[in-house]
Coordinates of C-alpha atoms in Angstrom, one line a residue:
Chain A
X1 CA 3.4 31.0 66.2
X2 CA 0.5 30.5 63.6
X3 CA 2.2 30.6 60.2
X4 CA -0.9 30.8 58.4
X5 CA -5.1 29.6 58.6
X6 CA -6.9 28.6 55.5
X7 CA -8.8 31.6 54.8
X8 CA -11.9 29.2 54.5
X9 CA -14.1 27.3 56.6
X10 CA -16.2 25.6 54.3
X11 CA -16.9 25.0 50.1
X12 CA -19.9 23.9 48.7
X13 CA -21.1 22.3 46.1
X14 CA -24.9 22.2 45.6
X15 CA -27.0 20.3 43.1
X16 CA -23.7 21.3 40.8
X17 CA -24.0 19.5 37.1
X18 CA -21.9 19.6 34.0
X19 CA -23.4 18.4 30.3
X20 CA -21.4 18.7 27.0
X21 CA -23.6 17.6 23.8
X22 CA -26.7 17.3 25.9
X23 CA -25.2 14.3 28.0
X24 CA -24.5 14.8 31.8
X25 CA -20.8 14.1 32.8
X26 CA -21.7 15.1 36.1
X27 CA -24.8 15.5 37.9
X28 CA -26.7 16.7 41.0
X29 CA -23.3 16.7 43.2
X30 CA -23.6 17.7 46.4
X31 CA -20.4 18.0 48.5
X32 CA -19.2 20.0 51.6
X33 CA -15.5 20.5 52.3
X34 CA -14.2 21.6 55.3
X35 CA -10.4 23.2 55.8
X36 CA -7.8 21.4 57.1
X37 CA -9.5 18.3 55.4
X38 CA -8.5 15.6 53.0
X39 CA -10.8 14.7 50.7
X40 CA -10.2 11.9 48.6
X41 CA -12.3 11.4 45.2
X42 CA -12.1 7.9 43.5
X43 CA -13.8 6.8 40.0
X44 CA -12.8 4.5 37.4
X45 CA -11.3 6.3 34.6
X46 CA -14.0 8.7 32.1
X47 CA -16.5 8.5 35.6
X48 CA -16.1 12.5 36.1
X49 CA -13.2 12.7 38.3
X50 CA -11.3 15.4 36.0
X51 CA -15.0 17.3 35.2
X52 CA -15.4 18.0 39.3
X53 CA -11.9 19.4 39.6
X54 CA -12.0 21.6 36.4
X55 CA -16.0 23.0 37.7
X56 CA -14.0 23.5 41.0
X57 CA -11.4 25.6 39.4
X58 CA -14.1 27.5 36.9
X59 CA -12.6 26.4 33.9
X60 CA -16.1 24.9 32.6
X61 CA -19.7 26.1 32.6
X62 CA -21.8 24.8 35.5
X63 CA -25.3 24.2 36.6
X64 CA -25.8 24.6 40.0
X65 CA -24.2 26.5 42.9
X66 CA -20.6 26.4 44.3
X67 CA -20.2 28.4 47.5
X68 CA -17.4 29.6 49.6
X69 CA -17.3 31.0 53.2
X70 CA -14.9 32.0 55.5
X71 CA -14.3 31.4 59.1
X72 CA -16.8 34.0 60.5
X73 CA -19.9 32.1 58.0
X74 CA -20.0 34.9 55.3
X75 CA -19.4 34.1 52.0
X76 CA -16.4 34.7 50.4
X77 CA -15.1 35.2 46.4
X78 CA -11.4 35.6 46.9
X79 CA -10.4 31.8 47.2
X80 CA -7.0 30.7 46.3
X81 CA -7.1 27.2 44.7
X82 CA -3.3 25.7 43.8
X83 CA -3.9 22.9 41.7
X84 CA -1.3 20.1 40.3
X85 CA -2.2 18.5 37.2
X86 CA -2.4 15.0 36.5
X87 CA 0.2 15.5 33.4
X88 CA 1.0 17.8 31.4
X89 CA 0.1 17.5 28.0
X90 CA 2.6 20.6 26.6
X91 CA 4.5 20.2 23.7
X92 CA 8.2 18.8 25.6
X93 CA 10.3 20.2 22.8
X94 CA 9.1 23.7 23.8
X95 CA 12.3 26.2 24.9
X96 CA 10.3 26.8 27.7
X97 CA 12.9 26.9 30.7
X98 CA 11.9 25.7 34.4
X99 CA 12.9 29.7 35.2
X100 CA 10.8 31.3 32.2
X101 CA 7.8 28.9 33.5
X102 CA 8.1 30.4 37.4
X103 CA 8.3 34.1 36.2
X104 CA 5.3 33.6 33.6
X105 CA 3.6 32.7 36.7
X106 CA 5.1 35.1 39.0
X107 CA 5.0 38.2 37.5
X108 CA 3.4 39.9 33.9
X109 CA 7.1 41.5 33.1
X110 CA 7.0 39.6 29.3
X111 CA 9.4 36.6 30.0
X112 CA 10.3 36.7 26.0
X113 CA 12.1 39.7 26.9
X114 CA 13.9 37.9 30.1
X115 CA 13.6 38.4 33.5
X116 CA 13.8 41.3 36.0
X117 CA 16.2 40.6 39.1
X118 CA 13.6 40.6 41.8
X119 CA 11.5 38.0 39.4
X120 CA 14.0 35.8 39.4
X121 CA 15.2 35.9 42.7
X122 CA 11.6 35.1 43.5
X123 CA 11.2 32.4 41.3
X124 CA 15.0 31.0 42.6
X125 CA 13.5 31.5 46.4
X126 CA 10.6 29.2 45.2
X127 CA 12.6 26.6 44.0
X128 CA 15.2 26.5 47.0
X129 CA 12.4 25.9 49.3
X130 CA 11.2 22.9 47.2
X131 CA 15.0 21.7 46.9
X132 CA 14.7 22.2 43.0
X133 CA 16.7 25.1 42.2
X134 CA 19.2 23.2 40.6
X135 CA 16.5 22.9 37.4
X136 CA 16.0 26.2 36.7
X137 CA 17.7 26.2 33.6
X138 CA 16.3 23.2 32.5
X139 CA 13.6 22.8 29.8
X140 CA 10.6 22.1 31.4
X141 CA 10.2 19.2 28.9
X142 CA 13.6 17.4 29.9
X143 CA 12.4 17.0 33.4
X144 CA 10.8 13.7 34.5
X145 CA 7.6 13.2 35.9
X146 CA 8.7 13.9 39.6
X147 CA 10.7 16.7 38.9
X148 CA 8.0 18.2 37.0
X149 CA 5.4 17.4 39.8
X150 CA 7.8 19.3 42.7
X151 CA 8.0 22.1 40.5
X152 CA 4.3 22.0 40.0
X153 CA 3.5 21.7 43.3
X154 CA 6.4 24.6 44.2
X155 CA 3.9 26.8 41.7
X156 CA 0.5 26.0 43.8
X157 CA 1.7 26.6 47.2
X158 CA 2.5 30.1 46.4
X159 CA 0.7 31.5 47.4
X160 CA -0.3 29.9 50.0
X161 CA -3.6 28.3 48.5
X162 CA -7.1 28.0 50.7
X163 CA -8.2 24.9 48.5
X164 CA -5.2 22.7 47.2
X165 CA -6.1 20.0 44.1
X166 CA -4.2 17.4 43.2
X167 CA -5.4 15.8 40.3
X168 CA -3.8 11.8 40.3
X169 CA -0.3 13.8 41.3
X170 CA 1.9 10.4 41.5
X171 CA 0.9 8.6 38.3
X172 CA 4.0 8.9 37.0
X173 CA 6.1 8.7 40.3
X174 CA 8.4 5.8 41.7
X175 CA 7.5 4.1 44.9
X176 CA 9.9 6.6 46.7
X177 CA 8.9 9.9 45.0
X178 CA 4.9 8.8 45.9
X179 CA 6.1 8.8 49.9
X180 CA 8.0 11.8 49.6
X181 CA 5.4 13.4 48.1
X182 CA 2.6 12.9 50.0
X183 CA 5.1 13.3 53.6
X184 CA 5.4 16.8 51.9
X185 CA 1.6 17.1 51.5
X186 CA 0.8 16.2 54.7
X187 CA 3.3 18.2 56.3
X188 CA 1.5 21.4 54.4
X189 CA -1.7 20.4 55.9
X190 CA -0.4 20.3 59.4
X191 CA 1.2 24.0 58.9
X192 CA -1.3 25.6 56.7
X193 CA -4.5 24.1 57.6
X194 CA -5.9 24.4 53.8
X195 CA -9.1 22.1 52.4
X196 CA -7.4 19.2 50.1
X197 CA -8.6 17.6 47.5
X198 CA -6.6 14.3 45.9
X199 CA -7.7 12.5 42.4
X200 CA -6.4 8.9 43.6
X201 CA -6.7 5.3 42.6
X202 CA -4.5 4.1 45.8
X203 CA -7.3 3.1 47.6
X204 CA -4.7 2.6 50.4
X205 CA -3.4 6.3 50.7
X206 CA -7.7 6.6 51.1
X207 CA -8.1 4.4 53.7
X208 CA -5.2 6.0 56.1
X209 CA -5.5 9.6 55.1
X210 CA -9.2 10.5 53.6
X211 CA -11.2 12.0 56.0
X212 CA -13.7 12.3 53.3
X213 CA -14.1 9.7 50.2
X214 CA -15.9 11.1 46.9
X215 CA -17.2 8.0 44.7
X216 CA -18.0 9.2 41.1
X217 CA -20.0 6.6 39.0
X218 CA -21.6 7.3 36.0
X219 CA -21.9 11.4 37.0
X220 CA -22.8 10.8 40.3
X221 CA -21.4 11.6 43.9
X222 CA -21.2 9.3 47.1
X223 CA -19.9 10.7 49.8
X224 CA -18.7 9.2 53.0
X225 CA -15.8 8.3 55.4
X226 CA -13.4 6.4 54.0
X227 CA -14.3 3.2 55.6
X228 CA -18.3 3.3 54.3
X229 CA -17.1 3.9 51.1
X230 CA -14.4 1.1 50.9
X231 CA -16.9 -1.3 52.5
X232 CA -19.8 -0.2 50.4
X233 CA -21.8 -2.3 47.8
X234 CA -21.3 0.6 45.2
X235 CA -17.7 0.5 45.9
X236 CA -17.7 -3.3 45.2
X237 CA -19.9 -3.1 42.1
X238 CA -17.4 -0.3 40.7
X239 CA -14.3 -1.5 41.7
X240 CA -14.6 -5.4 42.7
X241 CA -12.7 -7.0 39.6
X242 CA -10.3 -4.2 38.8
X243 CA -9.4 -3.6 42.3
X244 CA -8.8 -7.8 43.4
X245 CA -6.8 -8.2 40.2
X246 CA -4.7 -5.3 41.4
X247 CA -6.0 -3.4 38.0
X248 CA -6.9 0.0 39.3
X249 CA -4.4 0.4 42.1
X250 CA -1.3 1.7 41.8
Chain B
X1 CA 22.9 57.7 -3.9
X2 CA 22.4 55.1 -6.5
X3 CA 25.7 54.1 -6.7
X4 CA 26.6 53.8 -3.2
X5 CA 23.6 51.5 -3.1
X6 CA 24.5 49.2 -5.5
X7 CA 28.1 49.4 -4.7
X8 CA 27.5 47.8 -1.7
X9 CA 25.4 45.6 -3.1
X10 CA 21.7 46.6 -2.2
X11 CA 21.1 48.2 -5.8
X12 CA 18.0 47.3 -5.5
X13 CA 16.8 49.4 -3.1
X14 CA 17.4 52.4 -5.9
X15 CA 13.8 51.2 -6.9
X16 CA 11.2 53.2 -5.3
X17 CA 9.1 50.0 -4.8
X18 CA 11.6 47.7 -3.6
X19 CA 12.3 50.2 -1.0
X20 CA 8.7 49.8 0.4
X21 CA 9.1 46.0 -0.1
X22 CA 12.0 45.5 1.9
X23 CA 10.5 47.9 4.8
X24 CA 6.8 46.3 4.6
X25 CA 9.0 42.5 5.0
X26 CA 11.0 43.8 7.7
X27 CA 8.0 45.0 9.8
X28 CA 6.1 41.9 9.0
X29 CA 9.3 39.5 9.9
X30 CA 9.4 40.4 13.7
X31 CA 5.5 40.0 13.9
X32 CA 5.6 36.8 12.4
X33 CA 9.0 36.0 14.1
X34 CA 7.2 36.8 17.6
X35 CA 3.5 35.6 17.3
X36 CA 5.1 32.2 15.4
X37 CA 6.4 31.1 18.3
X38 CA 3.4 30.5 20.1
X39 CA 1.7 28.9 17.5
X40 CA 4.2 26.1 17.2
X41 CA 4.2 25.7 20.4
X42 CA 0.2 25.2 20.5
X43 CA 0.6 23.3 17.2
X44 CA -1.5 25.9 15.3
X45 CA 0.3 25.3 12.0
X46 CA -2.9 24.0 10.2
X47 CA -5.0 26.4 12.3
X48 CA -3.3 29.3 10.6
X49 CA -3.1 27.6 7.6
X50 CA -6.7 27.1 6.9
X51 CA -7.0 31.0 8.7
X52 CA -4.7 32.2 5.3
X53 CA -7.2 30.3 2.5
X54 CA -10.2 31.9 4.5
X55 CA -9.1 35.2 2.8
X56 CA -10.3 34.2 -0.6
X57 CA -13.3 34.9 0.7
X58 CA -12.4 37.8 2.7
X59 CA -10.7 39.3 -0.5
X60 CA -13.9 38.3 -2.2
X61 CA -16.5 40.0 0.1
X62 CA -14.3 42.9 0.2
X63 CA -14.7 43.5 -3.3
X64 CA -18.3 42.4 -3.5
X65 CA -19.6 45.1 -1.0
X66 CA -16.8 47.6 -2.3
X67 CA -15.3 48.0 0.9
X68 CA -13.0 51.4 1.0
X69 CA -10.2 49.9 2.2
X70 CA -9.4 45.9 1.4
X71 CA -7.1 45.5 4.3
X72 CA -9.9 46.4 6.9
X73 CA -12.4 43.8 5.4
X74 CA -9.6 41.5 5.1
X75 CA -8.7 41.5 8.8
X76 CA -12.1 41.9 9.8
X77 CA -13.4 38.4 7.9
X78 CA -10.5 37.3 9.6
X79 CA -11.0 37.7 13.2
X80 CA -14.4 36.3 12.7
X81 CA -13.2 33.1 11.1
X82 CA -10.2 33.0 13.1
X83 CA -12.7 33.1 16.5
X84 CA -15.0 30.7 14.8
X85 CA -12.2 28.1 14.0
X86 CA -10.8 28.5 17.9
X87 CA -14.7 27.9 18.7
X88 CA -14.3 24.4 16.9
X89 CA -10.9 23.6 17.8
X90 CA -11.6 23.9 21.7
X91 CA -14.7 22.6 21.6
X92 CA -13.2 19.0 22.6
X93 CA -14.9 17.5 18.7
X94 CA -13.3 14.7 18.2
X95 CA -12.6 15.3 14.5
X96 CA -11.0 19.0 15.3
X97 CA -8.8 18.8 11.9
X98 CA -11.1 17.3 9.8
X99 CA -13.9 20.4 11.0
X100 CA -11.2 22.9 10.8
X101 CA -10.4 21.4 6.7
X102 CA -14.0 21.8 6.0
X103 CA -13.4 25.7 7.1
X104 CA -10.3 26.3 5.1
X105 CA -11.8 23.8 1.9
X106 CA -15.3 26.2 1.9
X107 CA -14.2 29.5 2.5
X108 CA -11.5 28.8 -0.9
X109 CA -14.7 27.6 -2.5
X110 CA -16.9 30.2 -1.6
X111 CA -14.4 32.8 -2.7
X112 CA -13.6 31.8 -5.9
X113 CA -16.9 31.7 -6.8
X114 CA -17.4 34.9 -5.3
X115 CA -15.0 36.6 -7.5
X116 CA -15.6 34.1 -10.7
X117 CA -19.0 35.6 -10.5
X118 CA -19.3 36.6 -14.7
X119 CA -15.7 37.1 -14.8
X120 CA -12.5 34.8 -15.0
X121 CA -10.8 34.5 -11.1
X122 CA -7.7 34.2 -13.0
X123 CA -7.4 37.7 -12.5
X124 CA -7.1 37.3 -9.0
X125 CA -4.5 34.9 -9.0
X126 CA -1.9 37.9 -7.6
X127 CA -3.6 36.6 -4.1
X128 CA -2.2 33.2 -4.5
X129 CA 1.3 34.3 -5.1
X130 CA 1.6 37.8 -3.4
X131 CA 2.8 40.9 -5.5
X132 CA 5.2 42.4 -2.8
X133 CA 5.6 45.5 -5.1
X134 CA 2.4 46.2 -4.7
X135 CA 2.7 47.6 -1.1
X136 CA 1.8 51.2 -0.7
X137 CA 2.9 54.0 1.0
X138 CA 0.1 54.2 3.1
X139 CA -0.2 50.9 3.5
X140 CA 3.1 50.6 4.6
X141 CA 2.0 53.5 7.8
X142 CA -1.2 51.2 8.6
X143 CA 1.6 48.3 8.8
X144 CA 3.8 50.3 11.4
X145 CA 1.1 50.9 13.2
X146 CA -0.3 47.9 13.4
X147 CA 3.1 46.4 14.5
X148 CA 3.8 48.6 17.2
X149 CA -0.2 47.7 18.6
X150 CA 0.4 44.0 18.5
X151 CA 4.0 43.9 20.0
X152 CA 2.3 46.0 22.9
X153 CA -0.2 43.6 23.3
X154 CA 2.1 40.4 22.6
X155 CA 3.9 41.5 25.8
X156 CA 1.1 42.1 27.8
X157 CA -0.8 38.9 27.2
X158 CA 2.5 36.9 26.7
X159 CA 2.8 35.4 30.5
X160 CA -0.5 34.7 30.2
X161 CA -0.8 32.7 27.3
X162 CA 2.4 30.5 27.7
X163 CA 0.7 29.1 31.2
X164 CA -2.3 28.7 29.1
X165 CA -0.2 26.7 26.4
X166 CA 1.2 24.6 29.3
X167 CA -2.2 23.4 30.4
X168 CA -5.2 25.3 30.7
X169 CA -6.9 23.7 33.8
X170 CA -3.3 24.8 35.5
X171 CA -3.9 28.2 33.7
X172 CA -7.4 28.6 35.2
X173 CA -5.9 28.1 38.7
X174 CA -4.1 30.8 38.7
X175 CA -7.4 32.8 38.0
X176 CA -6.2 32.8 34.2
X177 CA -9.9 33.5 32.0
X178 CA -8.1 31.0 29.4
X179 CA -10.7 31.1 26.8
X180 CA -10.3 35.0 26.4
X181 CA -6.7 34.9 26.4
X182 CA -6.9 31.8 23.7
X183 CA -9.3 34.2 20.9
X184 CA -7.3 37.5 21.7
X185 CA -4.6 35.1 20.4
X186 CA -6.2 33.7 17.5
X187 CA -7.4 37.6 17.0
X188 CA -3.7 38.3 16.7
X189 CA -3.0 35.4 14.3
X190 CA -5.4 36.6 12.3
X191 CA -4.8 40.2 12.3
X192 CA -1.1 39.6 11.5
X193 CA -1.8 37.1 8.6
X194 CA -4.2 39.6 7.1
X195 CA -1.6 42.3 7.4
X196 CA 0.7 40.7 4.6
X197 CA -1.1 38.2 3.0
X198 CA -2.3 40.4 -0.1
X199 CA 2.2 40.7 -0.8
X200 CA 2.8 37.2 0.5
X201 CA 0.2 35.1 -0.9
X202 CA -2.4 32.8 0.1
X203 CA -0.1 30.0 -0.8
X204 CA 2.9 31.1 1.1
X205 CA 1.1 33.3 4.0
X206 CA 1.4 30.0 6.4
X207 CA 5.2 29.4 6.5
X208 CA 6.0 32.6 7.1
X209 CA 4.5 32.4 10.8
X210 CA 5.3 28.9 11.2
X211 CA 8.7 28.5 9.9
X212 CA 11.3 30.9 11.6
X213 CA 9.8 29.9 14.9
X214 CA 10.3 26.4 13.8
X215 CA 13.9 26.7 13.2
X216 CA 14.2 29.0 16.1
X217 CA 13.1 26.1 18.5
X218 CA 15.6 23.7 17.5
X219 CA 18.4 25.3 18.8
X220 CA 16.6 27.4 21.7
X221 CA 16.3 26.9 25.5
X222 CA 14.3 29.9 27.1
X223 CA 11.6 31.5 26.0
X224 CA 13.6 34.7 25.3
X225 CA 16.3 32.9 23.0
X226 CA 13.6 31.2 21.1
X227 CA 11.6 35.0 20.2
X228 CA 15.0 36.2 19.6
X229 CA 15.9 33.9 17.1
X230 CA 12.9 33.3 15.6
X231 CA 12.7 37.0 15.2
X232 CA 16.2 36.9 13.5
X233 CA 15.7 34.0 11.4
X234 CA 12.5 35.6 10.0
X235 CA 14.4 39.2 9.1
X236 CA 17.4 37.2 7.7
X237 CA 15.9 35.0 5.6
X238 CA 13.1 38.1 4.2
X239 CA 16.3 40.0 3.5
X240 CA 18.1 37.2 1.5
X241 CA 14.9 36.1 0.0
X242 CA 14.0 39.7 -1.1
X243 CA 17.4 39.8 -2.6
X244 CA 17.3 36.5 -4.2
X245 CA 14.2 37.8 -6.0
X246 CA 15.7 41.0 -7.4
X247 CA 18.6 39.6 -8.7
X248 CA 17.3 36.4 -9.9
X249 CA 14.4 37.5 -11.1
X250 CA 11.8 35.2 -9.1
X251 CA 9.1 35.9 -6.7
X252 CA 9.9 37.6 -3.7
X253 CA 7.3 35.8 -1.3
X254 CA 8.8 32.0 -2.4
X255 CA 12.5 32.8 -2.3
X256 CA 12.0 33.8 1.6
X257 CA 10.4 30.3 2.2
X258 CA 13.2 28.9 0.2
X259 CA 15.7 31.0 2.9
X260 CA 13.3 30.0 5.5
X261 CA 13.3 26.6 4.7
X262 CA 17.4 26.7 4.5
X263 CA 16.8 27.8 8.1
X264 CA 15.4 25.4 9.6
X265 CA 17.4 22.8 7.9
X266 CA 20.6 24.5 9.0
X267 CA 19.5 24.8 12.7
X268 CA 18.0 20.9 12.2
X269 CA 21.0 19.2 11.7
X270 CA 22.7 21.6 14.3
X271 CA 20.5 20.4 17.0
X272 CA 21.3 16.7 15.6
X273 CA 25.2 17.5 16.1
X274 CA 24.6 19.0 19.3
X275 CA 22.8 15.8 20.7
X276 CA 19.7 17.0 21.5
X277 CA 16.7 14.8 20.7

């Protein structure tokens, strides 16, 4: 039985630039992605890793054209992107509970005034499936970085995202919680077929998952398969002392 | 009627004026209760602060042009600053406090020399401190009014904003247009600030929204317990302050930051018992 197709065949980005203060963060990036896909997208930190993802999501003015289309080649608007933040930058003393955070999302029944029964059983279906419901009452702020990242990712696989962003998801992970995240990942790929996108410095996790590496350097795209990329001069240039030393990778 | 009032120990109320005082703080309490809670947890204290010393100049303007009614060019100057303060703070400048100071520092400036203008401002100094028996009947409609709008919205927009609070880019994934949702707030900041500041004061006008919600967080662990008890904290303490002014003689908008300020100390050193922190 087919659980579910990506909606999508194919995004693209063409000639897409972002400027802030008259300087280019990005520039002129052209980039196909396909469903079912993994696309990796390296940079050395302040390169325009975070700019791409946030012009992806609409979140910041754009020059140039980002198009979607489904499977039968017309375009489409009605994407669904889940996205998982690099970190969350929220004040952690907020009384902000795992639960009210899943119903804010969930449902526009005003969580200051609690939550309805079928909200919450939603939100407690959610977190069973991630094996997280024992946080729900937690404060999202007392959870630690792989807690919060489950719960995050819980939040953008529901639903079922066409596009799915990951934006440097295991920064803060142990060498355990990295695997188990990504064998959860990969698992959603194989059952959902949806276009990914992961912000990564573990150029390893490129080389034996990418099917598609995205260099940024100074605003600017290279695309290619993982092993051009890797191999490349540009690659060298960027990441040669950082990456020997052990510096960039994680 | 009197005496039943004063035997059980709200004589005050006997006055006409207090009367209106006590309902206009009452109103005002579960707006600034509600809406404070946000702005703590966006860390919007200085935001708001600087959006309370624009309204020398809204005060100013309003009596320059003669405007009918003060409140309406009040909240009106307000909005505009409020959206043009939320312009700089988002608009990833380095220096957002230092920008947002230069705000608050020239629209105080501006304002007194709008209303020094071949008169001493001295006689405006009732804005500084607040005259809370100053609030009018029909004043004190405009205020219901206004409440019941802004609660209606607060709990429409509420899901909203908290994603947005809890990161934007996340926010905008969810197909969340944050930068609407981030003025309609400021809008309401504004709006409710402008409601009481000509009783509270522009000294004073700031704690009001910050500090119940303040309190309320130390000791809160949902959303719902934190608007609830900010909401408390903020009628309690207006109660006790309002009393505390009649009885001692003081004024009425600095005795409820002294009971606000009791508050949060009280719910500070309960959090330190309970281990939290």
């Amino acid at each position: 039985m087919q659980i579910h197709k990506c909606g999508l065949d194919i995004i693209r980005l063409e000639n897409v630039g972002v400027s802030r203060f008259g300087h280019d963060i990005i520039k002129d990036v052209n980039l196909t992605l396909k469903c079912g896909g993994i696309t990796a997208v390296i940079g050395v930190n302040g390169a325009g890793k975070t700019t791409l993802i946030r012009t992806l999501l609409g979140d910041i003015k754009y020059k140039g054209k980002i198009s979607f289309t489904d499977h039968n080649g017309r375009p489409s608007r009605d994407i669904k992107i889940g996205y998982v933040p690099q970190q969350l930058s929220f004040d952690k003393s907020t009384p902000t509970s795992v639960l009210d955070l899943l119903c804010a999302v969930k449902s526009k029944y005003p969580a200051f005034l609690g939550h309805r029964r079928r909200d919450k059983t939603a939100a407690m279906d959610l977190l069973n499936a991630s094996g997280c419901a024992e946080l729900a009452g937690r404060r999202i702020g007392e959870l630690s970085g792989g807690e919060l990242q489950r719960i995050m990712l819980a939040m953008a696989l529901d639903p079922v995202p066409d596009l799915l962003i990951l934006d440097e998801p295991v920064s803060s992970l142990d060498i355990n919680a990295v695997q188990e995240f990504y064998t959860r990942v990969f698992d959603l790929r194989q059952s959902y077929h949806m276009a990914i996108i992961i912000v990564t410095h573990d150029f390893k996790l490129v080389s034996d998952y990418a099917d598609n590496v995205v260099m940024i350097d100074g605003g600017r795209a290279v695309i290619g398969s993982p092993e051009d990329i890797l191999m490349s001069a540009d690659f060298k240039r960027v990441f040669g002392a950082a990456y020997f030393t052990g510096g960039a990778a994680h | 009627m009197t005496e039943f009032l004063s035997h059980i120990g709200l004589g005050f109320l006997s006055n006409g004026f207090m009367l209106n005082a006590l309902l206009a703080v009452l109103m005002s309490s579960v707006l600034f209760g509600a809406i404070g809670t946000m702005a703590v947890d966006n860390r919007m204290a200085f935001f708001s602060d600087a959006l309370g010393h624009s309204a020398t100049t809204g005060i100013a303007l309003g009596i320059m042009f003669g405007v009918e009614n003060e409140l309406i060019s009040l909240i009106a100057f307000g909005v505009v600053m409020a959206l043009i303060i939320n312009k700089v703070r988002t608009s990833g400048t380095a220096s957002t406090d230092t920008v947002i100071s230069v705000f608050a520092s020239a629209s105080i400036a501006v304002g007194l020399m709008l209303l020094s203008k071949n008169q001493s401002a001295a006689q405006y100094s009732a804005y500084l401190v607040g005259d809370i028996l100053s609030v009018t009947k029909s004043e004190l409609i405009f205020l219901f009014v206004s409440t019941i709008v802004i609660l209606v919205l607060w709990g429409v927009i509420y899901n909203r904003l908290l994603l947005v609070s809890i990161n934007r880019t996340f926010a905008s994934s969810r197909g969340i247009r944050t930068a609407v949702y981030e003025n309609l707030f400021c809008a309401v900041i504004a709006v409710v600030v402008m409601l009481s500041i000509r009783w509270v004061g522009i000294l004073l006008i700031n704690s009001l929204l910050i500090l119940p919600a303040a309190a309320a967080r130390n000791v809160s662990r949902s959303v719902r317990q934190y608007h609830v008890l900010s909401v408390i904290i903020a009628l309690v303490s207006s109660v006790a302050g309002l009393i505390m002014s009649w009885y001692m003689g003081v004024s009425s908008s600095a005795s409820i930051v002294v009971a606000l300020t009791v508050m949060f100390v009280l719910t500070f050193i309960f959090r330190k018992r309970s281990g939290r922190d």
